[in-house]
Tab-separated table of C-alpha atoms and ligand atoms in Angstrom:
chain	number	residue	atom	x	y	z
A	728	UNK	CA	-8.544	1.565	-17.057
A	729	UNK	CA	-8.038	3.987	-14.177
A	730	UNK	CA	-4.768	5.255	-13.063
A	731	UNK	CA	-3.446	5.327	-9.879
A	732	UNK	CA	-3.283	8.514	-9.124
A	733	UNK	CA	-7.106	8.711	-9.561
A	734	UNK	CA	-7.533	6.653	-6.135
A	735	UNK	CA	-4.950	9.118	-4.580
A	736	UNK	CA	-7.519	11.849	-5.595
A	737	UNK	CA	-10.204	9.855	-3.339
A	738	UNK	CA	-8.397	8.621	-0.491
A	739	UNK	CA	-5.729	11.304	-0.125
A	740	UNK	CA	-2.154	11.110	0.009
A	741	UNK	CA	-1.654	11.128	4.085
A	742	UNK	CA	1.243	8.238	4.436
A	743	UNK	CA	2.118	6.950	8.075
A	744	UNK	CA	5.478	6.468	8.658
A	745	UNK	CA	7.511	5.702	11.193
A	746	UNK	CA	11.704	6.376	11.546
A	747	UNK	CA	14.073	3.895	11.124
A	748	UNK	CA	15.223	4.241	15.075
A	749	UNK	CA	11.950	3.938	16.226
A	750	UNK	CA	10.810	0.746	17.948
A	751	UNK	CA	8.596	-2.066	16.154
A	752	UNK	CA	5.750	-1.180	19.341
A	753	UNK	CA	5.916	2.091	18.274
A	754	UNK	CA	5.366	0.744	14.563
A	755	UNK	CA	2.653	-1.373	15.528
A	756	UNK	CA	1.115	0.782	17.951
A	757	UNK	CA	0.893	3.175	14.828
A	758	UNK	CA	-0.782	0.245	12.722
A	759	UNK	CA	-3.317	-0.379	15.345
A	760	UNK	CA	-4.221	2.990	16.550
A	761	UNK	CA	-5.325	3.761	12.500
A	762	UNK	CA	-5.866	0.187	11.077
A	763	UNK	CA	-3.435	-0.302	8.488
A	764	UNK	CA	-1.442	-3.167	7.638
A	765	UNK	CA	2.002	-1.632	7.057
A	766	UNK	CA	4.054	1.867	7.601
A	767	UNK	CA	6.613	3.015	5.477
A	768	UNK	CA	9.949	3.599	7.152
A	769	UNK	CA	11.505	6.645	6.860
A	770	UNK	CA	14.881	8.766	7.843
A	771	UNK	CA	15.459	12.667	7.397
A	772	UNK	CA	12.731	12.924	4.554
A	773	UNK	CA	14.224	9.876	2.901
A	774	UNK	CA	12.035	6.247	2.566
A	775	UNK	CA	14.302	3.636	3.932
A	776	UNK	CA	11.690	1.046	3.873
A	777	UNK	CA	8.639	-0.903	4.497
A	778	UNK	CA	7.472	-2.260	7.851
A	779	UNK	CA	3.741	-4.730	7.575
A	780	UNK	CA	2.168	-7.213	9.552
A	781	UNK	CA	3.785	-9.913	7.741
A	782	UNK	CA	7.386	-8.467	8.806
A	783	UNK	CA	6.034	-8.011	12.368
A	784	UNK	CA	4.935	-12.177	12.488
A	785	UNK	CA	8.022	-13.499	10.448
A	786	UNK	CA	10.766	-11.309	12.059
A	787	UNK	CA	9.852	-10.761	15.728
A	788	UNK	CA	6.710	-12.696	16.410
A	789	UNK	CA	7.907	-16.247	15.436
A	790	UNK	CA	11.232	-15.499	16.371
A	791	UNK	CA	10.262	-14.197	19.929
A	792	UNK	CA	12.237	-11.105	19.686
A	793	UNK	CA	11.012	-7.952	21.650
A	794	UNK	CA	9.321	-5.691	19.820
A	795	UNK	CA	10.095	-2.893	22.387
A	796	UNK	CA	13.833	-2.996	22.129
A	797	UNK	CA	13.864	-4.082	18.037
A	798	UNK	CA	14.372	-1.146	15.698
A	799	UNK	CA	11.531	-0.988	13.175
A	800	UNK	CA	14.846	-0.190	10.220
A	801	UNK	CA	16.263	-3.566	11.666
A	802	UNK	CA	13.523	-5.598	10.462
A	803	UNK	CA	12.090	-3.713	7.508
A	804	UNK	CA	12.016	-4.785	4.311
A	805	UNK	CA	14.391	-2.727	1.463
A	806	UNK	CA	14.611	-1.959	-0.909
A	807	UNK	CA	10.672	-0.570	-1.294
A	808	UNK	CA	9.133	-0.991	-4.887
A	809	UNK	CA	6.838	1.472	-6.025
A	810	UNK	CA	4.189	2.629	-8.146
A	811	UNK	CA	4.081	5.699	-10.245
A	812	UNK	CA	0.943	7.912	-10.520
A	813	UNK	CA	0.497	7.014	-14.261
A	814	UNK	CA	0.819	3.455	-13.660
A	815	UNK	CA	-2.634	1.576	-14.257
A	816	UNK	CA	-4.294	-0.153	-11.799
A	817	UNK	CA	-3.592	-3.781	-13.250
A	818	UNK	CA	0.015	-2.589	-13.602
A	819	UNK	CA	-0.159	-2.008	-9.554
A	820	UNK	CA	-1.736	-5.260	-9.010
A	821	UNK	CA	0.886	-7.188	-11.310
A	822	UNK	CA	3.478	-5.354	-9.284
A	823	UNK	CA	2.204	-6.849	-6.321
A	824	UNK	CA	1.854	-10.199	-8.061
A	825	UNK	CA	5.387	-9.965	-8.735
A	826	UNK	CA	6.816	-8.373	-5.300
A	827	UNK	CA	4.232	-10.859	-2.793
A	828	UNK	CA	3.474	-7.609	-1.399
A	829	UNK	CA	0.055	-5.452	-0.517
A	830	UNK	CA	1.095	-2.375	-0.234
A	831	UNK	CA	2.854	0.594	-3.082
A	832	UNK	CA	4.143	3.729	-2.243
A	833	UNK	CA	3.550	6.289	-5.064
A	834	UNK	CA	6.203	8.093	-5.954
A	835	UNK	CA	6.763	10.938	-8.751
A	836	UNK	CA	10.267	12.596	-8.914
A	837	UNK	CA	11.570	11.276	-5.750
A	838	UNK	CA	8.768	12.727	-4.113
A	839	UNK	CA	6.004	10.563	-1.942
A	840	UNK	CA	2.364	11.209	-2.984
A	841	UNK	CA	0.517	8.504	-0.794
A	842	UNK	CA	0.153	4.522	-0.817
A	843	UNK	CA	-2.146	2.487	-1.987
A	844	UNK	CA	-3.445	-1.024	-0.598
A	845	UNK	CA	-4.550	-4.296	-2.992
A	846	UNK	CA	-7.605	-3.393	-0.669
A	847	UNK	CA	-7.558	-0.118	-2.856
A	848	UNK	CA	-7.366	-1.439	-6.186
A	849	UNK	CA	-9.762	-4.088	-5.733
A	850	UNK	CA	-12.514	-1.264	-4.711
A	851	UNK	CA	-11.565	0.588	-7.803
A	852	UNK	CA	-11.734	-2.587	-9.888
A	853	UNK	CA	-15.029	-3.416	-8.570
A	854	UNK	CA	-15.935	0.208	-8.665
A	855	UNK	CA	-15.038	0.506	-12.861
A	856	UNK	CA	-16.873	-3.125	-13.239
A	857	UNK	CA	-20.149	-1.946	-11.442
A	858	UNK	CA	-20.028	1.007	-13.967
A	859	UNK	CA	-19.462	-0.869	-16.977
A	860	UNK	CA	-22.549	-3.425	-15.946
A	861	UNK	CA	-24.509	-0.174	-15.743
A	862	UNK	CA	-23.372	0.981	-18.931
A	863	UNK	CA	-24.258	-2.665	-20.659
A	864	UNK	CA	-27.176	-2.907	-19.272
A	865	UNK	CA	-28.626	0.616	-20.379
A	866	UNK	CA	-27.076	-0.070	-24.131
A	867	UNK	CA	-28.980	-3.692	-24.003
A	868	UNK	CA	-32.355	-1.857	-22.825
A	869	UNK	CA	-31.743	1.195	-25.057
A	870	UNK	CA	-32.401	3.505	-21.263
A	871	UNK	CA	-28.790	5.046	-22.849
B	543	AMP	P1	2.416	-7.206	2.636
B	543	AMP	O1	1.759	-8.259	1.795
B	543	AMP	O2	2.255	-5.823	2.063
B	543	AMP	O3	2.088	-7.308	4.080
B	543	AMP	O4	3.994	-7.464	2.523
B	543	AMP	C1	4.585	-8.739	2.424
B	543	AMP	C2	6.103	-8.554	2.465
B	543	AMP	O5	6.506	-7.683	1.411
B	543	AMP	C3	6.621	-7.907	3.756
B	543	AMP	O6	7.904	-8.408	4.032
B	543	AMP	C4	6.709	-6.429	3.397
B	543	AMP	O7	7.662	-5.709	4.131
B	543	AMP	C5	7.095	-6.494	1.945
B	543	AMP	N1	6.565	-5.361	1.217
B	543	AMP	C6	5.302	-4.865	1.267
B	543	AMP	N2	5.151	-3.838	0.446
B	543	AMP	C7	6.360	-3.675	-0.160
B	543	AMP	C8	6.861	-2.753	-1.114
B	543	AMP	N3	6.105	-1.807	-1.658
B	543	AMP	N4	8.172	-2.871	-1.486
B	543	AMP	C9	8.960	-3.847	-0.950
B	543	AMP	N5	8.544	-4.726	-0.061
B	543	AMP	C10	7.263	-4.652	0.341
């Protein structure tokens, strides 16, 4: 089973973040402008935490708070839980299991190497499946 890291190698390891004193608009302004369901929160370098579009409904949508004058590090969630780049991609998805959450920062030696969506381990599931059919398939026809 593939590795984590391996979808890093195909989707890169670009991670939008936003700091902890900046608004929730700017957050979601962020999440719209590129199409992503969360941001990772950050101060001087450091991750602080997690902002999605499940914080955004819970904390300031169905509690009518403004997202202009909320700080995103007011309503993120913290501590974040992470992946490492060795960890397998069921391991990721039994993370998320565990945590309710869709999103895992990948970290190695305090150091942030991208994030990965279920989205992306589904694909990669699906991706290692459609491979194996292939495989099967030749062996059963003897095309191997
Ligand atoms: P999501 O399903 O990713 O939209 O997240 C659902 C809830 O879990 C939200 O409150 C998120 O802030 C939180 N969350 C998402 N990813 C993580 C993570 N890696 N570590 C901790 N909390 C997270």
């Amino acid at each position: 089973m593939s590795v984590v890291s391996e979808i890093l190698e195909n989707k890169g390891g670009m991670v939008l973040s936003v700091d902890v004193n900046e608004s929730v608009l700017d957050a979601i302004n962020l999440m719209a402008q590129v199409n992503i369901g969360a941001v990772l929160v950050q101060h001087n370098d450091t991750i602080s935490g997690i902002f999605t579009e499940r914080d955004y409904l819970q904390k300031i949508a169905l509690k009518s708070l403004s997202s202009k004058d909320t700080r995103v590090g007011d309503v993120m969630t913290t501590p974040v839980v992470s992946a490492d780049p060795n960890d397998s991609v069921q391991q990721c998805m039994e993370t998320m299991t565990t945590c309710r959450c869709r999103h895992l920062p990948v970290v190695k030696d305090g150091n942030l190497l991208g994030i990965v969506s279920i989205g992306d381990l589904v694909k990669k599931m699906l991706d290692e499946k459609e491979i194996e059919v292939e495989q099967l398939s030749h062996y059963i026809t003897g095309t191997y």
